[in-house]
Coordinates of C-alpha atoms in Angstrom, one line a residue:
Chain A
M132 CA -107.2 -11.1 -144.4
L133 CA -105.3 -13.0 -147.8
S134 CA -105.1 -16.4 -147.6
T135 CA -101.1 -17.3 -148.0
D136 CA -99.8 -19.9 -150.5
A137 CA -99.4 -22.7 -148.6
E138 CA -103.1 -22.2 -147.5
L139 CA -103.9 -21.6 -151.3
V140 CA -102.4 -24.9 -152.1
E141 CA -104.0 -26.7 -149.4
G142 CA -107.4 -25.6 -150.8
W143 CA -106.6 -26.5 -154.2
Q144 CA -105.4 -30.0 -153.2
H145 CA -108.7 -30.6 -151.6
G146 CA -110.6 -29.4 -154.7
D147 CA -111.3 -25.9 -154.2
Q148 CA -110.7 -24.1 -157.5
A149 CA -110.8 -20.7 -156.2
A150 CA -107.7 -21.4 -154.8
A151 CA -106.4 -22.8 -157.9
S152 CA -107.3 -19.3 -159.4
A153 CA -106.6 -17.0 -156.2
L154 CA -102.7 -18.6 -156.6
V155 CA -102.9 -17.6 -160.9
H156 CA -103.7 -14.4 -160.1
R157 CA -100.9 -13.5 -157.4
H158 CA -98.4 -15.1 -159.4
A159 CA -99.2 -15.2 -163.0
P160 CA -98.4 -11.2 -163.9
A161 CA -94.8 -11.8 -162.3
L162 CA -94.4 -14.8 -164.6
A163 CA -95.6 -12.9 -167.3
R164 CA -93.1 -10.0 -166.8
Y165 CA -89.5 -12.8 -166.6
I166 CA -91.1 -14.5 -169.2
R167 CA -91.2 -11.2 -171.1
S168 CA -87.6 -10.0 -170.6
R169 CA -86.0 -13.1 -171.3
G170 CA -87.3 -12.8 -175.0
V171 CA -90.4 -15.1 -174.9
A172 CA -92.4 -13.2 -177.8
S173 CA -95.8 -11.2 -176.5
A174 CA -98.1 -13.4 -178.0
D175 CA -97.0 -16.3 -176.3
I176 CA -96.3 -14.9 -173.0
E177 CA -100.0 -16.1 -171.8
D178 CA -99.6 -19.9 -172.8
F179 CA -96.6 -20.4 -171.6
V180 CA -97.2 -18.5 -168.2
Q181 CA -100.6 -21.4 -168.0
E182 CA -98.1 -24.0 -168.9
V183 CA -95.7 -23.1 -166.3
F184 CA -98.6 -23.3 -164.0
I185 CA -99.7 -26.7 -165.1
K186 CA -96.2 -28.0 -164.0
A187 CA -96.0 -26.5 -161.2
F188 CA -99.8 -27.5 -160.1
R189 CA -99.0 -30.9 -161.3
G190 CA -95.7 -31.3 -159.6
L191 CA -97.0 -29.5 -156.1
G192 CA -96.1 -32.6 -154.2
D193 CA -92.3 -31.5 -154.5
W194 CA -93.1 -27.9 -153.5
R195 CA -91.8 -27.2 -150.1
G196 CA -94.1 -24.8 -148.6
E197 CA -92.2 -24.2 -145.2
H198 CA -92.0 -20.8 -145.9
E199 CA -93.8 -17.7 -148.2
G200 CA -92.2 -16.5 -150.9
S201 CA -91.0 -20.1 -151.6
M202 CA -93.9 -20.5 -154.4
R203 CA -92.8 -17.8 -156.4
G204 CA -89.3 -18.6 -156.4
W205 CA -90.3 -22.3 -157.1
L206 CA -92.5 -20.7 -160.3
F207 CA -89.5 -19.1 -161.2
R208 CA -87.6 -21.8 -161.1
I209 CA -89.9 -24.1 -163.1
A210 CA -90.5 -20.9 -165.9
A211 CA -86.4 -21.1 -166.5
N212 CA -86.8 -24.5 -166.5
H213 CA -89.1 -24.5 -169.3
L214 CA -87.3 -21.6 -170.7
K215 CA -84.4 -23.7 -170.9
D216 CA -86.6 -26.5 -172.7
A217 CA -88.4 -24.0 -175.3
F218 CA -85.3 -22.4 -176.4
R219 CA -83.6 -25.4 -177.0
R220 CA -86.4 -27.3 -178.9
S221 CA -86.7 -24.2 -181.2
G222 CA -82.9 -24.2 -181.5
R223 CA -82.4 -21.0 -180.5
V224 CA -80.2 -20.0 -177.8
R225 CA -82.4 -17.1 -177.1
E226 CA -85.7 -16.1 -178.6
V227 CA -85.7 -12.6 -179.5
D228 CA -88.9 -10.7 -180.4
L229 CA -88.1 -8.7 -182.8
N230 CA -91.1 -6.5 -182.3
D231 CA -88.9 -5.0 -179.0
D232 CA -91.0 -1.5 -180.1
D233 CA -94.4 -2.7 -178.3
R234 CA -92.5 -1.7 -175.0
I235 CA -91.9 1.7 -176.1
D236 CA -93.8 4.7 -176.3
P237 CA -94.3 5.2 -180.0
T238 CA -96.1 8.8 -179.6
D239 CA -92.8 9.7 -178.8
P240 CA -90.1 8.7 -180.9
Q241 CA -87.3 11.0 -178.8
T242 CA -88.0 9.0 -175.3
A243 CA -88.1 6.0 -177.4
L244 CA -84.6 5.9 -179.1
E245 CA -83.5 6.7 -175.6
A246 CA -85.2 3.9 -174.0
R247 CA -83.9 2.0 -176.6
E248 CA -80.0 3.2 -176.0
T249 CA -80.3 3.2 -172.6
A250 CA -82.0 -1.0 -172.7
K251 CA -79.1 -1.9 -175.2
M252 CA -76.2 -0.2 -173.1
L253 CA -77.7 -1.9 -169.7
A254 CA -78.3 -5.3 -171.7
E255 CA -74.1 -5.1 -172.7
R256 CA -72.9 -4.6 -169.1
L257 CA -75.2 -7.4 -167.5
D258 CA -73.9 -9.4 -170.0
L259 CA -70.4 -8.3 -167.9
L260 CA -71.1 -10.2 -164.8
S261 CA -71.3 -14.2 -164.5
P262 CA -74.0 -15.8 -165.1
M263 CA -75.3 -16.1 -161.2
Q264 CA -74.5 -12.7 -160.7
H265 CA -76.5 -11.9 -164.2
E266 CA -79.3 -14.3 -163.3
V267 CA -79.7 -12.7 -159.4
F268 CA -79.5 -9.2 -160.4
R269 CA -81.8 -9.3 -162.9
L270 CA -84.6 -11.4 -160.3
R271 CA -84.2 -8.6 -157.8
V272 CA -84.4 -5.6 -159.7
E273 CA -86.2 -6.4 -162.6
D274 CA -88.7 -9.5 -161.7
G275 CA -88.6 -7.9 -157.9
L276 CA -88.2 -11.2 -155.8
A277 CA -86.8 -10.8 -152.4
Y278 CA -83.6 -12.8 -151.8
R279 CA -85.6 -15.8 -150.2
E280 CA -87.6 -16.3 -153.2
I281 CA -84.8 -16.2 -155.7
A282 CA -83.1 -18.8 -153.2
V283 CA -85.6 -21.1 -154.1
A284 CA -85.1 -20.3 -158.0
L285 CA -82.1 -20.8 -158.2
E286 CA -81.2 -23.5 -156.0
T287 CA -78.8 -21.7 -153.7
T288 CA -79.2 -20.1 -150.1
A289 CA -80.8 -16.3 -149.6
G290 CA -77.4 -15.1 -148.0
A291 CA -75.4 -15.9 -151.0
A292 CA -78.5 -14.6 -153.3
R293 CA -77.2 -11.1 -151.3
V294 CA -73.5 -11.9 -151.9
H295 CA -74.3 -12.6 -155.4
Y296 CA -76.7 -9.3 -156.1
H297 CA -74.3 -7.0 -154.4
N298 CA -71.3 -8.1 -156.0
A299 CA -73.0 -7.4 -159.0
V300 CA -73.9 -4.0 -157.9
Q301 CA -70.4 -3.3 -157.8
R302 CA -69.1 -4.8 -161.3
L303 CA -71.5 -2.7 -162.4
L304 CA -70.6 0.1 -161.1
E305 CA -66.9 0.1 -161.7
V306 CA -67.6 -0.9 -165.9
L307 CA -69.9 2.0 -165.8
E308 CA -67.5 4.3 -164.0
Chain B
M293 CA -70.8 -0.6 -150.8
N294 CA -71.0 1.6 -147.5
H295 CA -74.9 1.2 -146.7
P296 CA -75.9 -2.5 -147.2
H297 CA -79.3 -1.6 -146.2
L298 CA -80.0 1.2 -148.3
S299 CA -78.2 -1.2 -151.0
D300 CA -80.8 -3.9 -150.5
R301 CA -83.9 -1.9 -150.2
M302 CA -83.1 0.0 -154.1
P303 CA -84.9 -2.7 -156.1
D304 CA -87.9 -2.7 -153.9
V305 CA -88.4 0.9 -154.0
A306 CA -87.2 1.5 -157.5
R307 CA -90.1 -0.7 -158.4
G308 CA -92.7 1.2 -156.3
G309 CA -93.0 -1.5 -153.6
A310 CA -91.4 0.9 -151.1
G311 CA -90.3 4.5 -150.5
W312 CA -87.4 6.2 -149.1
T313 CA -87.4 8.4 -145.6
A314 CA -86.2 11.8 -145.7
A315 CA -83.0 10.4 -144.3
E316 CA -82.7 8.1 -146.3
T317 CA -83.1 10.8 -149.6
A318 CA -81.1 13.3 -148.5
H319 CA -78.2 10.5 -148.4
L320 CA -78.7 9.7 -151.9
E321 CA -78.1 13.1 -152.6
S322 CA -75.1 13.4 -151.2
C323 CA -73.2 10.1 -150.8
P324 CA -71.9 9.8 -155.1
E325 CA -71.7 5.9 -154.4
C326 CA -75.4 5.1 -153.2
G327 CA -76.1 8.0 -155.8
H328 CA -74.8 6.7 -158.6
E329 CA -75.4 2.7 -157.7
W330 CA -79.4 4.2 -157.2
Q331 CA -79.0 5.5 -160.7
L332 CA -78.1 2.6 -162.0
I333 CA -80.8 0.3 -160.2
R334 CA -83.4 2.9 -160.8
A335 CA -82.7 2.6 -164.9
V336 CA -82.8 -1.0 -164.6
A337 CA -86.0 -1.0 -163.1
D338 CA -87.5 1.4 -165.5
S339 CA -85.7 -0.9 -168.4
G340 CA -88.2 -3.9 -167.9
G341 CA -91.2 -1.9 -169.8
A342 CA -95.0 -1.7 -169.0
A343 CA -96.7 -4.9 -167.7
E344 CA -98.1 -7.7 -169.7
P345 CA -101.6 -7.2 -169.8
L346 CA -102.9 -10.7 -169.0
D347 CA -106.5 -12.1 -169.3
L348 CA -106.2 -13.8 -165.8
D349 CA -109.2 -15.7 -165.8
R350 CA -108.5 -17.6 -169.1
I351 CA -105.1 -18.8 -168.2
A352 CA -106.6 -19.9 -164.0
A353 CA -108.9 -22.0 -166.1
G354 CA -106.6 -23.6 -168.5
V355 CA -104.5 -24.5 -165.8
I356 CA -107.4 -25.9 -163.9
A357 CA -109.2 -27.7 -166.9
A358 CA -105.8 -29.2 -167.5
T359 CA -104.6 -30.5 -163.9
I360 CA -107.9 -31.7 -162.4
G361 CA -109.2 -35.6 -163.0
P362 CA -111.8 -37.3 -164.6
D363 CA -113.7 -37.0 -161.0
G364 CA -112.8 -33.9 -159.9
A365 CA -109.9 -34.6 -157.6
T366 CA -106.7 -33.2 -158.3
V367 CA -103.9 -35.1 -160.6
P368 CA -102.3 -37.8 -157.9
I369 CA -98.1 -37.3 -157.4
P370 CA -96.3 -38.6 -160.3
I371 CA -94.4 -41.7 -159.8
H372 CA -91.1 -40.4 -160.3
R373 CA -92.3 -38.6 -156.0
R374 CA -93.2 -42.6 -155.8
H375 CA -90.5 -43.6 -156.3
W376 CA -88.3 -40.6 -154.0
L377 CA -90.5 -41.9 -150.7
R378 CA -89.6 -45.2 -151.0
Y379 CA -85.7 -44.7 -151.3
S380 CA -86.8 -42.1 -148.1
L381 CA -88.4 -44.8 -146.2
V382 CA -85.3 -47.2 -146.8
G383 CA -82.6 -44.5 -145.9
L384 CA -84.9 -43.9 -142.4
A385 CA -85.3 -47.5 -141.9
A386 CA -81.4 -48.0 -142.1
A387 CA -80.4 -45.0 -140.0
A388 CA -83.2 -46.9 -137.8
A389 CA -81.3 -49.8 -137.6
L390 CA -77.9 -48.3 -137.1
V391 CA -79.0 -45.8 -134.5
V392 CA -78.7 -48.1 -131.6
V393 CA -78.0 -46.0 -128.7
L394 CA -76.3 -47.9 -126.4
R395 CA -74.7 -47.0 -123.1
L396 CA -71.4 -48.5 -122.1
T397 CA -71.3 -50.5 -119.0
S398 CA -70.0 -48.7 -115.5
E399 CA -70.1 -52.3 -113.6
P400 CA -66.8 -52.9 -112.0
G401 CA -64.6 -55.8 -113.4
H402 CA -66.3 -55.9 -116.4
E403 CA -64.8 -57.4 -119.1
P404 CA -65.0 -56.4 -122.6
G405 CA -66.2 -58.7 -125.0
S406 CA -68.0 -60.6 -123.1
G407 CA -72.0 -60.9 -124.1
S408 CA -73.7 -58.2 -122.2
D409 CA -71.1 -55.7 -123.3
Q410 CA -72.5 -52.9 -125.0
I411 CA -70.8 -50.3 -127.8
A412 CA -71.6 -46.8 -128.1
I413 CA -72.2 -45.9 -131.4
G414 CA -70.4 -43.0 -132.2
I415 CA -72.1 -39.7 -134.1
L416 CA -73.0 -41.5 -137.1
P417 CA -73.5 -38.5 -140.1
E418 CA -76.4 -37.7 -141.5
L419 CA -77.8 -40.7 -143.0
D420 CA -80.8 -38.8 -145.0
Q421 CA -78.3 -37.0 -146.8
L422 CA -76.7 -40.3 -148.0
T423 CA -77.0 -42.2 -151.1
A424 CA -78.3 -46.0 -150.9
A425 CA -74.8 -47.0 -152.3
E426 CA -73.2 -45.1 -149.0
L427 CA -75.6 -46.5 -146.7
N428 CA -74.8 -50.1 -148.2
G429 CA -71.3 -49.1 -147.7
V430 CA -71.9 -48.1 -143.9
L431 CA -73.9 -50.7 -143.4
T432 CA -71.4 -53.4 -144.6
E433 CA -68.5 -51.9 -141.7
Y434 CA -70.5 -53.3 -139.2
D435 CA -70.0 -56.6 -139.7
D436 CA -69.3 -57.5 -136.2
A437 CA -73.4 -58.8 -135.4
S438 CA -71.8 -60.4 -131.9
A439 CA -71.5 -56.9 -130.8
L440 CA -75.0 -56.1 -130.5
D441 CA -77.7 -57.6 -128.2
Q442 CA -79.9 -58.6 -131.7
P443 CA -77.8 -59.4 -134.8
L444 CA -78.8 -57.9 -138.0
G445 CA -78.2 -60.3 -140.4
E446 CA -77.7 -60.3 -143.7
I447 CA -77.8 -56.5 -144.9
P448 CA -79.9 -56.1 -148.6
R449 CA -79.0 -53.7 -151.1
L450 CA -81.1 -51.1 -149.7
G451 CA -81.8 -49.9 -153.6
E452 CA -83.1 -53.5 -154.1
L453 CA -86.1 -53.9 -151.2
T454 CA -89.2 -54.1 -152.6
D455 CA -92.2 -52.6 -150.4
D456 CA -92.8 -55.6 -148.7
E457 CA -89.0 -56.3 -147.8
L458 CA -89.1 -52.7 -146.4
G459 CA -92.1 -53.8 -144.4
E460 CA -90.0 -56.7 -143.0
L461 CA -87.0 -54.3 -142.0
L462 CA -89.1 -51.7 -140.2
S463 CA -91.0 -54.4 -138.6
E464 CA -87.0 -56.1 -137.6
V465 CA -85.8 -53.0 -136.5
G466 CA -88.7 -52.5 -134.8
G467 CA -88.3 -55.1 -132.7

């Protein structure tokens, strides 16, 4: 049976490096997808993920592990703050990877073009949402976070996250009609 | 949104973490509103692109190296966390000092204001949610020490309590 996040954290706090590694293996892929989708260049993803985990591990005293799912939400919160700091230091509102093509199959240009157009259209529609709706929607759909994890990431409640999500869906459906 | 349960599950199904039942599939094909929503969610989920290849062992090794102390122990709690703990203890001590559960005497002929008088303190706000300044304000309202069996004495500003003073306050409250 897999250990829970709380058990792994406790193990790491008692010096179990395998527990620390397990936490990284468990949550790093989701963090990487999130960071990538928020505009960090592919070449910087691994370092960025590592910095988020270092911050998290140094602040484990602040993690309230009373329920599962909160570790991922907490990591996403740290990542979001780290993103803001990084973009602020770089003087950019959002760091855009000009080489977005590495995400699309170069052997099928037609599909690549359609995919790029769809992504562009979706990005424009998402910009019509309120900041909270935007973030909740993307965390739910793109990053696969559960409402309770979104609640921890955005320092709100699971119920509020659910409301924001459904409001976002309704808004998007309205503008797409 | 007519089917919130279906709507809630769409992101998980779109990402491949769950599947539709036959009834749900049939509904999505027959309900225009749900069908459009499913198309939207699927499009957004698909637009994320392939997962980033990561060297997870390298990341983990770097994290462990950065957060392990010279003696092999994990890095201790940061300073700002210790200050938070101190204020929490101060708040709890103030709460303990204030929440003096008394009972009204029901003896016949009891004279209000007598030495044995006891006052039922009503429901107090959740003190642990108050800031140090707010707690201090609450404390200054209880300036009639004669109403209590044991006067609390001068109440210091909570934010100025040192660890030693806090210990004294806790001892005093403990009786």
